[in-house]
């Protein structure tokens, strides 16, 4: 792997490219990219302002993941969109974005993170204008796909810029703040969308992106320093194609599974194409001279531990949110907006604790393995509380949401920092792409597996008159008596509770496994660092 002298930003008084510098000698006992030699770490003078700018860009992307859901009735009424059209309007964005994350990260490393950040903002803005003034479902789907390309560039470059402008001692806190924006976007999306739709037509939910994108472009051009890999690597075009095909196929299968059936031809073919693409990508990356994703990273136990934990945190969060919305609406009887408001405590706990730096302080005091076990144990405990007490009312669910949000605030920055620390700074964009890909994959996996547990339990407990019903609404239509309807509701509630307990167990086991891998990686690294230090002293 060629050394990258631009892995840390130069201390400059203004924006502009980070100039190449002489490589700093390796310091025994310090990980790649760490500040060493007893020298004070190099700090970009505008690093916190830069963080605010890229968090604003990140927030725009994440709001768009959730804001469209509240416009579904308006789109159905005013555009004549079918159920399939609505699904593609929502899924086109996430499908394109997840399929391009690795490619976007590699492009940012190769051609410049600042350039790709500006490009992403421009594409996102243009796509938002096209979406706002779309005249047909097909036009809106195409515009959403274009926004997904911009979103992939933004998701990867924002985290990569954080790694570049923050020294290691502040990086965990910065990543925590960056992660808090994800939760803020989740909580604020439906609320902002609902407020806009009360006063304007549905296109306003896209037009709100325009001033943010314009402000972001101006701020990025003026404030964010350019950084990229200086190794002179050739583009890995086949790797980019294979990773895009592979991720798109797998994510499409996960999205389509609940609707079309996991054994349907559509889902099986998409999954087969996706898995074949990812397998070919892995083989190609092992033999190409300049790989997009160096497969040797997977020999690093720290990287493997962080990857494992990252998938399972996303698994728990994606699956639990999928279950929570149904729990609130179909079991506790809340309207959609009320249900959205009642999930807000989870996101708000993440925002508050990350803004206060709790996760970063715990990581410095306890180390990554213990912090990850603590955080994922809290997530698991929150899910278990919701599964056991949530059926009796919102009080038990509120306690579980607060505990889950606290656990995510502790575990997510530690996990993202572990992934980014295990990858050389010259590959920060690829690292961010890996982190984003894991999140998308884990979210989809959580929805798929916990949804399957829910459906299985629900079907097993249904009364005979409603046997074979694929949903609670269908079961209630088939029920003939109040007793049958009550039994159908009880069956669904039991399925929800069982799924939440299964999710809690998976998250807890995943946290223990990830922490064990990180702990073993630390034990292996310490003797090696000690030997290097003795050799250096001699």
Coordinates of C-alpha atoms in Angstrom, one line a residue:
X1 CA 0.0 0.0 0.0
X2 CA 1.6 3.3 -1.0
X3 CA 2.2 5.7 1.8
X4 CA 0.0 8.8 1.7
X5 CA 1.6 11.9 3.0
X6 CA -1.7 13.8 2.9
X7 CA -3.4 11.6 5.4
X8 CA -3.4 14.4 8.0
X9 CA -4.4 18.0 7.2
X10 CA -1.7 20.6 7.3
X11 CA -2.1 23.4 9.7
X12 CA -3.1 26.2 7.4
X13 CA -4.7 29.6 7.8
X14 CA -7.1 29.1 4.9
X15 CA -8.7 26.6 2.6
X16 CA -7.0 24.9 -0.2
X17 CA -5.3 21.7 -1.1
X18 CA -3.4 19.9 1.6
X19 CA 0.2 20.0 0.3
X20 CA 2.3 16.8 0.3
X21 CA 4.8 16.6 3.1
X22 CA 7.7 14.3 4.0
X23 CA 6.4 11.1 5.5
X24 CA 6.5 11.1 9.3
X25 CA 8.6 8.2 10.7
X26 CA 6.5 5.4 12.2
X27 CA 6.1 5.7 16.0
X28 CA 6.2 2.3 17.8
X29 CA 3.0 1.6 19.7
X30 CA 0.8 4.0 17.7
X31 CA -1.7 3.0 15.1
X32 CA -1.5 4.3 11.5
X33 CA -2.5 7.9 11.3
X34 CA -1.9 8.6 15.0
X35 CA 0.0 11.6 16.1
X36 CA 3.3 10.6 17.5
X37 CA 6.8 11.4 18.6
X38 CA 5.6 13.5 21.5
X39 CA 4.7 16.3 19.2
X40 CA 1.3 18.1 19.6
X41 CA -1.2 16.8 17.1
X42 CA -1.6 18.9 13.9
X43 CA -5.1 20.5 14.1
X44 CA -6.9 22.2 11.3
X45 CA -7.8 25.7 12.6
X46 CA -11.4 25.5 11.2
X47 CA -12.1 21.9 11.9
X48 CA -15.2 22.4 14.0
X49 CA -16.7 24.8 11.4
X50 CA -15.9 22.2 8.7
X51 CA -17.6 19.6 10.8
X52 CA -20.7 21.8 11.0
X53 CA -20.7 22.2 7.2
X54 CA -20.4 18.5 6.4
X55 CA -23.0 17.6 9.1
X56 CA -25.4 20.0 7.3
X57 CA -24.8 18.1 4.1
X58 CA -25.2 14.8 5.8
X59 CA -28.5 15.9 7.4
X60 CA -29.9 16.7 4.0
X61 CA -29.3 13.2 2.7
X62 CA -30.6 11.5 5.8
X63 CA -33.8 13.7 6.0
X64 CA -34.6 12.5 2.5
X65 CA -34.5 8.9 3.7
X66 CA -37.6 9.4 5.9
X67 CA -39.3 12.6 4.7
X68 CA -40.9 11.0 1.7
X69 CA -42.9 8.5 3.7
X70 CA -45.3 11.2 5.0
X71 CA -46.1 12.3 1.4
X72 CA -47.4 8.9 0.2
X73 CA -51.1 9.8 0.5
X74 CA -50.5 13.0 -1.4
X75 CA -48.6 11.3 -4.2
X76 CA -51.2 8.6 -4.5
X77 CA -54.0 11.2 -4.8
X78 CA -52.3 13.9 -6.9
X79 CA -50.1 11.8 -9.2
X80 CA -52.2 8.7 -9.4
X81 CA -49.3 6.6 -8.2
X82 CA -49.8 2.9 -7.6
X83 CA -48.5 0.9 -4.7
X84 CA -45.7 -0.3 -6.8
X85 CA -44.9 3.2 -7.9
X86 CA -44.7 4.4 -4.3
X87 CA -42.4 1.5 -3.4
X88 CA -40.0 2.4 -6.2
X89 CA -40.1 6.1 -5.3
X90 CA -38.9 5.2 -1.8
X91 CA -36.6 2.3 -2.8
X92 CA -34.9 3.9 -5.9
X93 CA -33.0 6.3 -3.6
X94 CA -31.8 3.7 -1.1
X95 CA -31.1 1.1 -3.8
X96 CA -28.8 3.4 -5.9
X97 CA -27.2 4.9 -2.9
X98 CA -26.3 1.6 -1.2
X99 CA -25.1 0.1 -4.5
X100 CA -22.6 3.0 -5.1
X101 CA -21.2 3.5 -1.6
X102 CA -17.9 1.6 -2.1
X103 CA -17.4 3.1 -5.6
X104 CA -18.1 6.6 -4.3
X105 CA -15.7 6.2 -1.4
X106 CA -12.9 5.0 -3.8
X107 CA -13.6 7.9 -6.2
X108 CA -13.2 10.3 -3.3
X109 CA -9.9 8.9 -2.3
X110 CA -8.6 8.9 -5.9
X111 CA -9.9 12.2 -7.3
X112 CA -10.3 14.3 -4.2
X113 CA -12.7 14.3 -1.3
X114 CA -13.6 17.9 -1.6
X115 CA -14.3 17.6 -5.3
X116 CA -16.6 14.6 -4.7
X117 CA -18.4 16.4 -1.8
X118 CA -19.2 19.3 -4.0
X119 CA -20.2 17.0 -6.8
X120 CA -22.5 15.1 -4.5
X121 CA -24.2 18.3 -3.3
X122 CA -24.7 19.5 -6.8
X123 CA -26.2 16.2 -8.0
X124 CA -28.4 16.0 -4.9
X125 CA -29.7 19.6 -5.5
X126 CA -30.4 19.0 -9.2
X127 CA -32.2 15.7 -8.4
X128 CA -34.3 17.5 -5.8
X129 CA -35.4 20.1 -8.3
X130 CA -36.3 17.4 -10.8
X131 CA -38.2 15.5 -8.1
X132 CA -40.2 18.5 -7.0
X133 CA -41.4 19.3 -10.5
X134 CA -41.9 15.7 -11.7
X135 CA -45.1 15.2 -13.7
X136 CA -45.4 11.4 -13.5
X137 CA -44.4 8.6 -11.2
X138 CA -41.6 7.5 -13.7
X139 CA -40.0 11.0 -13.6
X140 CA -40.1 11.0 -9.8
X141 CA -38.5 7.6 -9.6
X142 CA -35.7 8.6 -12.0
X143 CA -35.1 11.9 -10.0
X144 CA -34.9 9.9 -6.8
X145 CA -32.3 7.6 -8.4
X146 CA -30.3 10.6 -9.4
X147 CA -30.5 11.9 -5.8
X148 CA -29.2 8.5 -4.7
X149 CA -26.0 9.0 -6.7
X150 CA -25.5 12.3 -4.9
X151 CA -26.4 10.8 -1.6
X152 CA -23.7 8.0 -2.0
X153 CA -21.0 10.7 -2.7
X154 CA -22.1 12.7 0.4
X155 CA -22.4 9.7 2.7
X156 CA -18.8 8.6 2.0
X157 CA -17.0 11.9 1.7
X158 CA -18.5 13.5 4.8
X159 CA -17.0 10.8 7.1
X160 CA -13.8 10.7 5.1
X161 CA -13.3 14.5 5.6
X162 CA -13.9 14.0 9.4
X163 CA -11.0 11.6 9.4
X164 CA -8.8 13.9 7.5
X165 CA -9.3 17.2 9.4
X166 CA -9.4 15.8 13.0
X167 CA -6.4 14.5 14.8
X168 CA -6.9 11.1 16.6
X169 CA -7.5 12.5 20.0
X170 CA -10.6 14.5 18.8
X171 CA -11.7 12.1 16.1
X172 CA -14.0 9.9 18.2
X173 CA -15.9 13.0 19.4
X174 CA -16.2 14.3 15.9
X175 CA -17.4 10.9 14.6
X176 CA -19.9 10.8 17.4
X177 CA -21.3 14.2 16.4
X178 CA -21.4 13.1 12.8
X179 CA -23.3 10.0 13.9
X180 CA -25.8 12.1 15.9
X181 CA -26.9 13.8 12.7
X182 CA -28.1 10.4 11.4
X183 CA -30.5 10.1 14.4
X184 CA -31.6 13.7 14.1
X185 CA -32.4 13.1 10.4
X186 CA -34.4 10.0 11.3
X187 CA -36.4 11.9 14.0
X188 CA -36.9 15.2 12.1
X189 CA -37.8 13.8 8.7
X190 CA -41.5 12.9 9.3
X191 CA -42.0 16.0 11.4
X192 CA -40.6 18.4 8.8
X193 CA -42.4 16.6 6.0
X194 CA -45.7 16.7 7.8
X195 CA -45.3 20.4 8.6
X196 CA -44.5 21.2 4.9
X197 CA -47.4 19.2 3.6
X198 CA -49.8 21.0 5.9
X199 CA -49.0 24.3 4.1
X200 CA -47.6 23.4 0.6
X201 CA -47.9 20.9 -2.2
X202 CA -45.9 17.6 -2.1
X203 CA -42.9 19.0 -4.1
X204 CA -42.0 21.3 -1.2
X205 CA -40.4 18.3 0.6
X206 CA -37.8 18.2 -2.1
X207 CA -37.4 22.0 -2.6
X208 CA -36.3 22.4 1.0
X209 CA -33.1 20.6 -0.1
X210 CA -32.1 23.4 -2.5
X211 CA -31.0 26.2 -0.1
X212 CA -29.2 23.6 2.0
X213 CA -27.3 22.3 -1.0
X214 CA -26.4 25.8 -2.2
X215 CA -25.2 26.8 1.2
X216 CA -23.3 23.5 1.5
X217 CA -21.5 24.0 -1.9
X218 CA -20.4 27.6 -0.9
X219 CA -19.2 26.5 2.5
X220 CA -17.4 23.4 1.2
X221 CA -15.6 25.4 -1.5
X222 CA -14.5 28.1 1.0
X223 CA -13.7 26.0 4.1
X224 CA -13.0 22.3 3.4
X225 CA -9.4 21.5 2.4
X226 CA -8.8 19.1 -0.5
X227 CA -7.3 15.7 0.3
X228 CA -6.7 12.6 -1.7
X229 CA -4.5 9.6 -2.1
X230 CA -1.2 10.5 -3.7
X231 CA -0.2 7.0 -4.7
X232 CA -0.8 7.4 -8.4
X233 CA -3.2 4.4 -8.4
X234 CA -5.1 3.4 -11.6
X235 CA -8.9 3.4 -11.5
X236 CA -10.3 0.0 -10.6
X237 CA -13.2 0.1 -13.1
X238 CA -14.1 -3.6 -13.0
X239 CA -14.0 -3.5 -9.2
X240 CA -16.4 -0.6 -9.2
X241 CA -18.8 -2.4 -11.6
X242 CA -18.7 -5.6 -9.7
X243 CA -19.3 -4.0 -6.3
X244 CA -22.2 -1.9 -7.6
X245 CA -23.9 -4.9 -9.2
X246 CA -23.3 -7.1 -6.1
X247 CA -24.6 -4.6 -3.6
X248 CA -27.5 -3.5 -5.7
X249 CA -28.6 -7.1 -6.2
X250 CA -28.3 -8.0 -2.5
X251 CA -30.1 -4.9 -1.4
X252 CA -32.8 -5.3 -4.0
X253 CA -33.4 -8.9 -2.8
X254 CA -33.7 -7.7 0.8
X255 CA -36.1 -4.9 -0.1
X256 CA -38.3 -7.1 -2.3
X257 CA -38.4 -10.2 0.0
X258 CA -41.1 -9.1 2.4
X259 CA -43.4 -8.1 -0.5
X260 CA -42.8 -10.8 -3.1
X261 CA -41.8 -13.7 -0.8
X262 CA -38.3 -14.8 0.0
X263 CA -38.5 -17.9 -2.3
X264 CA -40.0 -16.0 -5.3
X265 CA -38.1 -16.0 -8.6
X266 CA -37.6 -12.2 -8.4
X267 CA -35.9 -12.3 -5.0
X268 CA -33.8 -15.4 -5.6
X269 CA -32.5 -14.2 -9.0
X270 CA -31.6 -10.8 -7.5
X271 CA -29.9 -12.4 -4.5
X272 CA -28.0 -14.8 -6.8
X273 CA -26.8 -12.0 -9.1
X274 CA -25.8 -9.9 -6.0
X275 CA -23.9 -12.7 -4.3
X276 CA -22.2 -13.7 -7.5
X277 CA -21.2 -10.1 -8.1
X278 CA -19.8 -9.7 -4.6
X279 CA -17.9 -13.0 -4.8
X280 CA -16.4 -11.9 -8.2
X281 CA -15.5 -8.6 -6.6
X282 CA -13.7 -10.3 -3.8
X283 CA -11.7 -12.5 -6.2
X284 CA -10.9 -9.6 -8.5
X285 CA -9.7 -7.3 -5.6
X286 CA -7.3 -10.0 -4.4
X287 CA -5.4 -10.0 -7.8
X288 CA -5.7 -6.5 -9.2
X289 CA -2.6 -4.3 -8.6
X290 CA -4.5 -1.3 -7.3
X291 CA -7.7 -2.7 -5.6
X292 CA -10.6 -0.5 -4.7
X293 CA -11.0 -2.4 -1.4
X294 CA -7.9 -4.2 -0.2
X295 CA -9.0 -7.7 0.9
X296 CA -6.1 -7.8 3.3
X297 CA -8.1 -5.6 5.6
X298 CA -10.1 -8.6 6.5
X299 CA -7.0 -10.2 8.0
X300 CA -7.0 -7.5 10.6
X301 CA -9.0 -8.7 13.6
X302 CA -9.7 -5.1 14.6
X303 CA -11.3 -4.5 11.2
X304 CA -13.3 -7.8 11.3
X305 CA -14.5 -7.1 14.9
X306 CA -15.6 -3.6 13.9
X307 CA -17.3 -4.9 10.8
X308 CA -19.2 -7.5 12.8
X309 CA -20.3 -5.0 15.4
X310 CA -21.3 -2.5 12.7
X311 CA -23.6 -4.9 10.9
X312 CA -25.2 -6.0 14.1
X313 CA -25.8 -2.5 15.4
X314 CA -27.4 -1.6 12.1
X315 CA -29.3 -5.0 12.3
X316 CA -30.7 -4.1 15.7
X317 CA -31.5 -0.5 14.8
X318 CA -33.1 -1.2 11.4
X319 CA -35.0 -4.3 12.6
X320 CA -36.2 -2.6 15.8
X321 CA -37.5 0.5 14.0
X322 CA -39.3 -1.7 11.6
X323 CA -41.0 -3.5 14.5
X324 CA -41.5 -0.4 16.6
X325 CA -43.7 1.4 14.0
X326 CA -45.9 -1.6 13.8
X327 CA -46.0 -2.1 17.5
X328 CA -47.1 1.5 18.1
X329 CA -49.7 1.6 15.4
X330 CA -51.1 -2.0 15.3
X331 CA -50.6 -3.1 18.9
X332 CA -51.0 0.1 20.9
X333 CA -53.3 1.9 18.3
X334 CA -51.5 5.2 17.7
X335 CA -52.0 7.2 14.5
X336 CA -48.9 7.4 12.1
X337 CA -47.9 10.9 13.2
X338 CA -48.3 10.1 16.9
X339 CA -46.3 6.9 16.4
X340 CA -43.5 8.8 14.8
X341 CA -43.4 11.3 17.6
X342 CA -43.2 8.5 20.2
X343 CA -40.1 7.0 18.6
X344 CA -38.4 10.4 18.9
X345 CA -36.9 9.7 22.4
X346 CA -34.6 7.1 20.8
X347 CA -33.1 9.5 18.4
X348 CA -33.0 12.4 20.9
X349 CA -31.0 10.3 23.4
X350 CA -28.4 9.6 20.7
X351 CA -28.2 13.3 19.7
X352 CA -28.0 14.6 23.4
X353 CA -25.4 12.1 24.5
X354 CA -23.2 12.5 21.4
X355 CA -23.4 16.3 21.6
X356 CA -22.2 16.1 25.2
X357 CA -19.3 13.8 24.2
X358 CA -20.3 10.9 26.5
X359 CA -19.4 8.2 23.9
X360 CA -16.0 9.7 23.2
X361 CA -15.2 10.0 26.9
X362 CA -16.2 6.4 27.6
X363 CA -14.1 5.2 24.7
X364 CA -11.0 6.9 26.1
X365 CA -11.6 5.6 29.6
X366 CA -12.8 2.0 28.9
X367 CA -11.3 1.2 25.5
X368 CA -13.1 0.0 22.4
X369 CA -14.0 -3.6 23.5
X370 CA -15.6 -2.6 26.8
X371 CA -17.3 0.4 25.3
X372 CA -18.8 -1.7 22.5
X373 CA -20.0 -4.4 24.9
X374 CA -21.6 -1.8 27.1
X375 CA -23.3 0.0 24.3
X376 CA -24.6 -3.1 22.5
X377 CA -25.7 -4.5 25.9
X378 CA -27.8 -1.4 26.4
X379 CA -29.3 -1.7 23.0
X380 CA -30.1 -5.3 23.7
X381 CA -31.6 -4.5 27.1
X382 CA -33.8 -1.8 25.5
X383 CA -35.1 -4.2 22.9
X384 CA -35.8 -6.7 25.6
X385 CA -37.7 -4.1 27.7
X386 CA -39.9 -3.2 24.7
X387 CA -40.5 -6.9 24.0
X388 CA -41.6 -7.7 27.6
X389 CA -43.2 -4.4 28.8
X390 CA -44.2 -2.6 25.6
X391 CA -47.4 -4.5 25.1
X392 CA -48.9 -3.1 28.2
X393 CA -48.6 0.6 27.2
X394 CA -46.2 3.3 26.1
X395 CA -44.5 3.5 29.5
X396 CA -42.5 0.3 29.1
X397 CA -41.7 1.2 25.5
X398 CA -40.4 4.6 26.5
X399 CA -38.0 3.1 29.0
X400 CA -36.7 0.7 26.3
X401 CA -36.3 3.5 23.7
X402 CA -34.3 5.6 26.1
X403 CA -32.0 2.6 26.9
X404 CA -31.6 1.8 23.2
X405 CA -30.8 5.4 22.3
X406 CA -28.2 5.6 25.1
X407 CA -26.6 2.3 23.9
X408 CA -26.4 3.5 20.3
X409 CA -24.8 6.8 21.4
X410 CA -22.1 4.7 23.2
X411 CA -21.6 2.0 20.6
X412 CA -21.9 3.7 17.3
X413 CA -19.0 6.2 17.6
X414 CA -16.7 3.5 19.0
X415 CA -17.6 1.1 16.1
X416 CA -17.2 3.8 13.4
X417 CA -13.9 4.9 14.9
X418 CA -12.7 1.2 15.0
X419 CA -13.5 0.8 11.3
X420 CA -11.9 4.0 10.2
X421 CA -8.8 3.4 12.4
X422 CA -8.3 -0.1 10.9
X423 CA -8.0 1.4 7.4
X424 CA -5.1 3.6 6.4
X425 CA -6.0 7.3 6.2
X426 CA -5.2 7.3 2.5
X427 CA -8.2 5.0 2.1
X428 CA -10.6 7.1 4.3
X429 CA -13.2 7.3 1.5
X430 CA -13.2 3.5 1.1
X431 CA -13.5 3.2 4.9
X432 CA -16.5 5.4 4.9
X433 CA -18.0 3.4 2.0
X434 CA -17.5 0.2 4.0
X435 CA -19.2 1.9 7.1
X436 CA -22.1 3.0 4.9
X437 CA -22.4 -0.3 3.2
X438 CA -22.5 -2.1 6.5
X439 CA -25.2 0.2 7.8
X440 CA -27.4 -0.4 4.7
X441 CA -26.8 -4.1 4.7
X442 CA -27.4 -4.4 8.5
X443 CA -30.6 -2.4 8.3
X444 CA -32.0 -4.5 5.5
X445 CA -31.0 -7.7 7.2
X446 CA -32.7 -6.6 10.4
X447 CA -35.9 -5.9 8.6
X448 CA -35.7 -9.2 6.7
X449 CA -34.9 -11.6 9.5
X450 CA -36.9 -10.0 12.3
X451 CA -39.8 -9.6 9.9
X452 CA -39.6 -13.3 9.1
X453 CA -39.7 -14.2 12.8
X454 CA -42.7 -11.9 13.2
X455 CA -44.6 -13.5 10.3
X456 CA -43.7 -17.1 11.5
X457 CA -44.9 -16.5 15.0
X458 CA -48.0 -14.6 13.8
X459 CA -49.0 -17.4 11.5
X460 CA -48.5 -20.1 14.1
X461 CA -50.8 -18.3 16.6
X462 CA -53.6 -17.2 14.3
X463 CA -57.1 -18.7 15.0
X464 CA -58.2 -21.3 12.4
X465 CA -60.7 -18.9 10.8
X466 CA -57.8 -16.5 9.8
X467 CA -55.2 -19.2 9.0
X468 CA -53.0 -18.2 6.1
X469 CA -53.5 -14.5 6.4
X470 CA -50.4 -12.6 5.5
X471 CA -51.1 -9.5 7.6
X472 CA -53.0 -8.4 10.6
X473 CA -55.5 -6.4 8.4
X474 CA -56.3 -9.5 6.3
X475 CA -56.7 -11.6 9.5
X476 CA -59.1 -9.1 10.9
X477 CA -61.2 -9.1 7.7
X478 CA -61.4 -12.9 7.9
X479 CA -62.3 -13.0 11.6
X480 CA -66.1 -13.5 12.2
X481 CA -66.4 -12.8 15.9
X482 CA -64.9 -10.4 18.4
X483 CA -63.1 -13.4 20.0
X484 CA -61.4 -14.2 16.7
X485 CA -60.4 -10.6 16.1
X486 CA -59.0 -10.4 19.6
X487 CA -57.0 -13.6 19.0
X488 CA -55.6 -12.2 15.8
X489 CA -54.4 -9.0 17.6
X490 CA -52.9 -11.1 20.3
X491 CA -51.1 -13.3 17.8
X492 CA -49.6 -10.2 16.1
X493 CA -48.6 -8.7 19.4
X494 CA -46.9 -12.0 20.4
X495 CA -45.1 -12.1 17.1
X496 CA -43.8 -8.5 17.6
X497 CA -42.6 -9.3 21.1
X498 CA -40.9 -12.5 20.0
X499 CA -39.1 -10.7 17.2
X500 CA -37.9 -8.0 19.5
X501 CA -36.5 -10.6 21.9
X502 CA -34.7 -12.4 19.1
X503 CA -33.3 -9.1 18.0
X504 CA -32.1 -8.3 21.5
X505 CA -30.3 -11.7 21.7
X506 CA -28.6 -11.2 18.3
X507 CA -27.4 -7.7 19.2
X508 CA -26.0 -8.9 22.6
X509 CA -24.2 -11.8 21.0
X510 CA -22.9 -9.6 18.3
X511 CA -21.6 -7.1 20.8
X512 CA -19.7 -9.8 22.7
X513 CA -18.3 -11.3 19.5
X514 CA -17.1 -7.9 18.2
X515 CA -15.6 -7.0 21.5
X516 CA -13.8 -10.3 21.8
X517 CA -12.3 -9.9 18.3
X518 CA -11.2 -6.3 19.1
X519 CA -9.7 -7.4 22.5
X520 CA -7.8 -10.3 20.8
X521 CA -6.5 -7.9 18.2
X522 CA -5.3 -5.6 20.9
X523 CA -3.5 -8.4 22.7
X524 CA -1.7 -9.4 19.5
X525 CA -0.8 -5.9 18.7
X526 CA 0.7 -5.0 22.1
X527 CA 3.6 -7.6 22.1
X528 CA 4.4 -6.6 18.5
X529 CA 4.5 -2.9 19.4
X530 CA 6.7 -3.7 22.4
X531 CA 9.1 -5.7 20.2
X532 CA 9.3 -2.8 17.8
X533 CA 10.0 -0.3 20.6
X534 CA 12.8 -2.5 22.0
X535 CA 14.3 -2.8 18.5
X536 CA 14.1 1.0 18.0
X537 CA 15.8 1.6 21.3
X538 CA 18.6 -0.8 20.5

